[in-house]
Amino acid sequence: MLQLTPQMTLFLSVNYADFRKGIDALVSLCQQKLNQDPFSGALFAFTNRGRTAIKLLIYDGNGGDPF
């Protein structure tokens, strides 16, 4: 479950994202197009071309173990 707090920053991309791409592509969009750090704890929202779906990206600090 996602809990939104009043202190949380939300970024909404006005351009659509290609949902066939994975999480790395969304991280790249955050860095290159929005000029934001995707690991800052902010919530990033992306829509598909038809504006019928959304993907949310948020880093909660619980990443997996490196190989």
PDB file of N, CA and C in Angstrom:
ATOM      1  N   MET A   1       0.842  -1.162   0.000  1.00  0.00           N
ATOM      2  CA  MET A   1       0.000   0.000   0.000  1.00  0.00           C
ATOM      3  C   MET A   1       0.894   1.234   0.000  1.00  0.00           C
ATOM      4  N   LEU A   2       0.486   2.223  -0.742  1.00  0.00           N
ATOM      5  CA  LEU A   2       1.228   3.468  -0.860  1.00  0.00           C
ATOM      6  C   LEU A   2       0.591   4.508   0.039  1.00  0.00           C
ATOM      7  N   GLN A   3       1.390   5.083   0.895  1.00  0.00           N
ATOM      8  CA  GLN A   3       0.891   6.112   1.804  1.00  0.00           C
ATOM      9  C   GLN A   3       1.444   7.465   1.385  1.00  0.00           C
ATOM     10  N   LEU A   4       0.560   8.388   1.068  1.00  0.00           N
ATOM     11  CA  LEU A   4       0.962   9.737   0.702  1.00  0.00           C
ATOM     12  C   LEU A   4       0.895  10.630   1.929  1.00  0.00           C
ATOM     13  N   THR A   5       1.951  11.404   2.131  1.00  0.00           N
ATOM     14  CA  THR A   5       2.000  12.315   3.267  1.00  0.00           C
ATOM     15  C   THR A   5       2.028  13.753   2.753  1.00  0.00           C
ATOM     16  N   PRO A   6       1.656  14.715   3.578  1.00  0.00           N
ATOM     17  CA  PRO A   6       1.702  16.115   3.137  1.00  0.00           C
ATOM     18  C   PRO A   6       3.113  16.590   2.784  1.00  0.00           C
ATOM     19  N   GLN A   7       4.138  15.946   3.322  1.00  0.00           N
ATOM     20  CA  GLN A   7       5.518  16.347   3.065  1.00  0.00           C
ATOM     21  C   GLN A   7       6.070  15.752   1.772  1.00  0.00           C
ATOM     22  N   MET A   8       5.377  14.791   1.195  1.00  0.00           N
ATOM     23  CA  MET A   8       5.866  14.097   0.006  1.00  0.00           C
ATOM     24  C   MET A   8       5.770  14.998  -1.227  1.00  0.00           C
ATOM     25  N   THR A   9       6.810  14.945  -2.046  1.00  0.00           N
ATOM     26  CA  THR A   9       6.836  15.693  -3.298  1.00  0.00           C
ATOM     27  C   THR A   9       6.356  14.785  -4.420  1.00  0.00           C
ATOM     28  N   LEU A  10       5.493  15.314  -5.282  1.00  0.00           N
ATOM     29  CA  LEU A  10       4.946  14.556  -6.405  1.00  0.00           C
ATOM     30  C   LEU A  10       5.332  15.241  -7.702  1.00  0.00           C
ATOM     31  N   PHE A  11       5.893  14.461  -8.620  1.00  0.00           N
ATOM     32  CA  PHE A  11       6.230  14.954  -9.948  1.00  0.00           C
ATOM     33  C   PHE A  11       5.383  14.198 -10.958  1.00  0.00           C
ATOM     34  N   LEU A  12       4.686  14.921 -11.818  1.00  0.00           N
ATOM     35  CA  LEU A  12       3.856  14.331 -12.854  1.00  0.00           C
ATOM     36  C   LEU A  12       4.459  14.686 -14.206  1.00  0.00           C
ATOM     37  N   SER A  13       4.811  13.678 -14.960  1.00  0.00           N
ATOM     38  CA  SER A  13       5.366  13.901 -16.285  1.00  0.00           C
ATOM     39  C   SER A  13       4.223  14.260 -17.237  1.00  0.00           C
ATOM     40  N   VAL A  14       4.339  15.384 -17.925  1.00  0.00           N
ATOM     41  CA  VAL A  14       3.281  15.806 -18.842  1.00  0.00           C
ATOM     42  C   VAL A  14       3.378  15.078 -20.179  1.00  0.00           C
ATOM     43  N   ASN A  15       4.538  14.552 -20.504  1.00  0.00           N
ATOM     44  CA  ASN A  15       4.701  13.745 -21.711  1.00  0.00           C
ATOM     45  C   ASN A  15       4.440  12.285 -21.370  1.00  0.00           C
ATOM     46  N   TYR A  16       3.923  11.545 -22.330  1.00  0.00           N
ATOM     47  CA  TYR A  16       3.647  10.133 -22.067  1.00  0.00           C
ATOM     48  C   TYR A  16       4.949   9.337 -22.045  1.00  0.00           C
ATOM     49  N   ALA A  17       4.893   8.200 -21.378  1.00  0.00           N
ATOM     50  CA  ALA A  17       6.042   7.297 -21.297  1.00  0.00           C
ATOM     51  C   ALA A  17       5.694   5.994 -22.014  1.00  0.00           C
ATOM     52  N   ASP A  18       6.680   5.396 -22.619  1.00  0.00           N
ATOM     53  CA  ASP A  18       6.501   4.110 -23.283  1.00  0.00           C
ATOM     54  C   ASP A  18       6.497   3.024 -22.212  1.00  0.00           C
ATOM     55  N   PHE A  19       5.332   2.464 -21.929  1.00  0.00           N
ATOM     56  CA  PHE A  19       5.194   1.494 -20.846  1.00  0.00           C
ATOM     57  C   PHE A  19       5.802   0.135 -21.183  1.00  0.00           C
ATOM     58  N   ARG A  20       6.255  -0.065 -22.409  1.00  0.00           N
ATOM     59  CA  ARG A  20       6.917  -1.329 -22.737  1.00  0.00           C
ATOM     60  C   ARG A  20       8.317  -1.374 -22.136  1.00  0.00           C
ATOM     61  N   LYS A  21       8.851  -0.203 -21.819  1.00  0.00           N
ATOM     62  CA  LYS A  21      10.185  -0.133 -21.220  1.00  0.00           C
ATOM     63  C   LYS A  21      10.090  -0.411 -19.726  1.00  0.00           C
ATOM     64  N   GLY A  22      11.186  -0.795 -19.139  1.00  0.00           N
ATOM     65  CA  GLY A  22      11.205  -1.176 -17.734  1.00  0.00           C
ATOM     66  C   GLY A  22      11.500  -0.033 -16.781  1.00  0.00           C
ATOM     67  N   ILE A  23      11.804  -0.415 -15.564  1.00  0.00           N
ATOM     68  CA  ILE A  23      12.041   0.533 -14.478  1.00  0.00           C
ATOM     69  C   ILE A  23      13.250   1.414 -14.765  1.00  0.00           C
ATOM     70  N   ASP A  24      14.259   0.866 -15.430  1.00  0.00           N
ATOM     71  CA  ASP A  24      15.464   1.646 -15.729  1.00  0.00           C
ATOM     72  C   ASP A  24      15.144   2.822 -16.651  1.00  0.00           C
ATOM     73  N   ALA A  25      14.214   2.637 -17.568  1.00  0.00           N
ATOM     74  CA  ALA A  25      13.827   3.721 -18.475  1.00  0.00           C
ATOM     75  C   ALA A  25      13.106   4.831 -17.712  1.00  0.00           C
ATOM     76  N   LEU A  26      12.291   4.469 -16.729  1.00  0.00           N
ATOM     77  CA  LEU A  26      11.601   5.480 -15.923  1.00  0.00           C
ATOM     78  C   LEU A  26      12.599   6.253 -15.059  1.00  0.00           C
ATOM     79  N   VAL A  27      13.580   5.556 -14.519  1.00  0.00           N
ATOM     80  CA  VAL A  27      14.636   6.224 -13.740  1.00  0.00           C
ATOM     81  C   VAL A  27      15.381   7.205 -14.633  1.00  0.00           C
ATOM     82  N   SER A  28      15.671   6.787 -15.851  1.00  0.00           N
ATOM     83  CA  SER A  28      16.359   7.657 -16.799  1.00  0.00           C
ATOM     84  C   SER A  28      15.520   8.889 -17.141  1.00  0.00           C
ATOM     85  N   LEU A  29      14.205   8.725 -17.284  1.00  0.00           N
ATOM     86  CA  LEU A  29      13.324   9.869 -17.539  1.00  0.00           C
ATOM     87  C   LEU A  29      13.367  10.856 -16.382  1.00  0.00           C
ATOM     88  N   CYS A  30      13.392  10.342 -15.162  1.00  0.00           N
ATOM     89  CA  CYS A  30      13.466  11.217 -13.987  1.00  0.00           C
ATOM     90  C   CYS A  30      14.738  12.054 -14.017  1.00  0.00           C
ATOM     91  N   GLN A  31      15.832  11.412 -14.350  1.00  0.00           N
ATOM     92  CA  GLN A  31      17.115  12.091 -14.333  1.00  0.00           C
ATOM     93  C   GLN A  31      17.290  13.049 -15.501  1.00  0.00           C
ATOM     94  N   GLN A  32      16.938  12.619 -16.705  1.00  0.00           N
ATOM     95  CA  GLN A  32      17.244  13.403 -17.896  1.00  0.00           C
ATOM     96  C   GLN A  32      16.174  14.422 -18.244  1.00  0.00           C
ATOM     97  N   LYS A  33      14.911  14.049 -18.172  1.00  0.00           N
ATOM     98  CA  LYS A  33      13.842  14.958 -18.600  1.00  0.00           C
ATOM     99  C   LYS A  33      13.320  15.832 -17.462  1.00  0.00           C
ATOM    100  N   LEU A  34      13.200  15.263 -16.269  1.00  0.00           N
ATOM    101  CA  LEU A  34      12.675  16.020 -15.137  1.00  0.00           C
ATOM    102  C   LEU A  34      13.773  16.667 -14.299  1.00  0.00           C
ATOM    103  N   ASN A  35      15.032  16.296 -14.559  1.00  0.00           N
ATOM    104  CA  ASN A  35      16.180  16.806 -13.797  1.00  0.00           C
ATOM    105  C   ASN A  35      16.004  16.610 -12.296  1.00  0.00           C
ATOM    106  N   GLN A  36      15.545  15.421 -11.925  1.00  0.00           N
ATOM    107  CA  GLN A  36      15.315  15.098 -10.520  1.00  0.00           C
ATOM    108  C   GLN A  36      16.005  13.789 -10.172  1.00  0.00           C
ATOM    109  N   ASP A  37      16.288  13.607  -8.897  1.00  0.00           N
ATOM    110  CA  ASP A  37      16.902  12.384  -8.396  1.00  0.00           C
ATOM    111  C   ASP A  37      15.801  11.370  -8.089  1.00  0.00           C
ATOM    112  N   PRO A  38      15.740  10.254  -8.810  1.00  0.00           N
ATOM    113  CA  PRO A  38      14.687   9.271  -8.570  1.00  0.00           C
ATOM    114  C   PRO A  38      14.818   8.555  -7.220  1.00  0.00           C
ATOM    115  N   PHE A  39      15.956   8.720  -6.553  1.00  0.00           N
ATOM    116  CA  PHE A  39      16.184   8.077  -5.262  1.00  0.00           C
ATOM    117  C   PHE A  39      15.981   9.040  -4.093  1.00  0.00           C
ATOM    118  N   SER A  40      15.312  10.150  -4.351  1.00  0.00           N
ATOM    119  CA  SER A  40      15.118  11.178  -3.327  1.00  0.00           C
ATOM    120  C   SER A  40      13.927  10.904  -2.410  1.00  0.00           C
ATOM    121  N   GLY A  41      13.102   9.927  -2.756  1.00  0.00           N
ATOM    122  CA  GLY A  41      11.901   9.653  -1.972  1.00  0.00           C
ATOM    123  C   GLY A  41      10.665  10.336  -2.520  1.00  0.00           C
ATOM    124  N   ALA A  42      10.835  11.121  -3.577  1.00  0.00           N
ATOM    125  CA  ALA A  42       9.688  11.772  -4.220  1.00  0.00           C
ATOM    126  C   ALA A  42       8.922  10.737  -5.041  1.00  0.00           C
ATOM    127  N   LEU A  43       7.671  11.039  -5.302  1.00  0.00           N
ATOM    128  CA  LEU A  43       6.814  10.170  -6.104  1.00  0.00           C
ATOM    129  C   LEU A  43       6.776  10.716  -7.523  1.00  0.00           C
ATOM    130  N   PHE A  44       7.032   9.853  -8.501  1.00  0.00           N
ATOM    131  CA  PHE A  44       7.014  10.227  -9.905  1.00  0.00           C
ATOM    132  C   PHE A  44       5.873   9.479 -10.585  1.00  0.00           C
ATOM    133  N   ALA A  45       5.027  10.205 -11.311  1.00  0.00           N
ATOM    134  CA  ALA A  45       3.884   9.602 -11.997  1.00  0.00           C
ATOM    135  C   ALA A  45       4.044   9.762 -13.498  1.00  0.00           C
ATOM    136  N   PHE A  46       3.793   8.671 -14.216  1.00  0.00           N
ATOM    137  CA  PHE A  46       3.895   8.650 -15.669  1.00  0.00           C
ATOM    138  C   PHE A  46       2.598   8.082 -16.237  1.00  0.00           C
ATOM    139  N   THR A  47       2.199   8.571 -17.416  1.00  0.00           N
ATOM    140  CA  THR A  47       1.015   8.041 -18.088  1.00  0.00           C
ATOM    141  C   THR A  47       1.424   7.426 -19.416  1.00  0.00           C
ATOM    142  N   ASN A  48       0.539   6.572 -19.934  1.00  0.00           N
ATOM    143  CA  ASN A  48       0.787   6.013 -21.257  1.00  0.00           C
ATOM    144  C   ASN A  48       0.263   6.968 -22.317  1.00  0.00           C
ATOM    145  N   ARG A  49       0.456   6.626 -23.563  1.00  0.00           N
ATOM    146  CA  ARG A  49       0.093   7.511 -24.678  1.00  0.00           C
ATOM    147  C   ARG A  49      -1.398   7.843 -24.678  1.00  0.00           C
ATOM    148  N   GLY A  50      -2.250   6.869 -24.410  1.00  0.00           N
ATOM    149  CA  GLY A  50      -3.690   7.098 -24.424  1.00  0.00           C
ATOM    150  C   GLY A  50      -4.240   7.689 -23.135  1.00  0.00           C
ATOM    151  N   ARG A  51      -3.367   7.923 -22.162  1.00  0.00           N
ATOM    152  CA  ARG A  51      -3.765   8.463 -20.852  1.00  0.00           C
ATOM    153  C   ARG A  51      -4.812   7.563 -20.176  1.00  0.00           C
ATOM    154  N   THR A  52      -4.656   6.246 -20.361  1.00  0.00           N
ATOM    155  CA  THR A  52      -5.581   5.293 -19.754  1.00  0.00           C
ATOM    156  C   THR A  52      -4.964   4.530 -18.597  1.00  0.00           C
ATOM    157  N   ALA A  53      -3.661   4.728 -18.365  1.00  0.00           N
ATOM    158  CA  ALA A  53      -2.969   4.016 -17.292  1.00  0.00           C
ATOM    159  C   ALA A  53      -1.877   4.908 -16.723  1.00  0.00           C
ATOM    160  N   ILE A  54      -1.493   4.625 -15.483  1.00  0.00           N
ATOM    161  CA  ILE A  54      -0.390   5.354 -14.863  1.00  0.00           C
ATOM    162  C   ILE A  54       0.594   4.364 -14.260  1.00  0.00           C
ATOM    163  N   LYS A  55       1.836   4.798 -14.175  1.00  0.00           N
ATOM    164  CA  LYS A  55       2.872   4.064 -13.454  1.00  0.00           C
ATOM    165  C   LYS A  55       3.462   5.032 -12.450  1.00  0.00           C
ATOM    166  N   LEU A  56       3.644   4.549 -11.243  1.00  0.00           N
ATOM    167  CA  LEU A  56       4.230   5.356 -10.184  1.00  0.00           C
ATOM    168  C   LEU A  56       5.606   4.815  -9.847  1.00  0.00           C
ATOM    169  N   LEU A  57       6.531   5.711  -9.620  1.00  0.00           N
ATOM    170  CA  LEU A  57       7.892   5.342  -9.261  1.00  0.00           C
ATOM    171  C   LEU A  57       8.238   6.056  -7.968  1.00  0.00           C
ATOM    172  N   ILE A  58       8.619   5.275  -6.973  1.00  0.00           N
ATOM    173  CA  ILE A  58       9.056   5.851  -5.703  1.00  0.00           C
ATOM    174  C   ILE A  58      10.128   4.930  -5.111  1.00  0.00           C
ATOM    175  N   TYR A  59      11.170   5.518  -4.594  1.00  0.00           N
ATOM    176  CA  TYR A  59      12.244   4.749  -3.962  1.00  0.00           C
ATOM    177  C   TYR A  59      12.008   4.765  -2.466  1.00  0.00           C
ATOM    178  N   ASP A  60      11.840   3.580  -1.888  1.00  0.00           N
ATOM    179  CA  ASP A  60      11.549   3.501  -0.459  1.00  0.00           C
ATOM    180  C   ASP A  60      12.757   3.092   0.376  1.00  0.00           C
ATOM    181  N   GLY A  61      13.919   2.914  -0.268  1.00  0.00           N
ATOM    182  CA  GLY A  61      15.126   2.573   0.468  1.00  0.00           C
ATOM    183  C   GLY A  61      15.299   1.083   0.726  1.00  0.00           C
ATOM    184  N   ASN A  62      14.404   0.261   0.232  1.00  0.00           N
ATOM    185  CA  ASN A  62      14.487  -1.184   0.445  1.00  0.00           C
ATOM    186  C   ASN A  62      14.901  -1.901  -0.828  1.00  0.00           C
ATOM    187  N   GLY A  63      16.015  -1.499  -1.401  1.00  0.00           N
ATOM    188  CA  GLY A  63      16.512  -2.122  -2.619  1.00  0.00           C
ATOM    189  C   GLY A  63      17.022  -3.529  -2.344  1.00  0.00           C
ATOM    190  N   GLY A  64      17.164  -4.299  -3.398  1.00  0.00           N
ATOM    191  CA  GLY A  64      17.658  -5.657  -3.265  1.00  0.00           C
ATOM    192  C   GLY A  64      19.160  -5.692  -3.029  1.00  0.00           C
ATOM    193  N   ASP A  65      19.655  -6.865  -2.668  1.00  0.00           N
ATOM    194  CA  ASP A  65      21.081  -7.042  -2.452  1.00  0.00           C
ATOM    195  C   ASP A  65      21.824  -7.035  -3.774  1.00  0.00           C
ATOM    196  N   PRO A  66      22.980  -6.378  -3.832  1.00  0.00           N
ATOM    197  CA  PRO A  66      23.754  -6.406  -5.082  1.00  0.00           C
ATOM    198  C   PRO A  66      24.323  -7.791  -5.326  1.00  0.00           C
ATOM    199  N   PHE A  67      24.525  -8.119  -6.604  1.00  0.00           N
ATOM    200  CA  PHE A  67      25.083  -9.428  -6.954  1.00  0.00           C
ATOM    201  C   PHE A  67      26.582  -9.371  -7.009  1.00  0.00           C
TER     202      PHE A  67
END
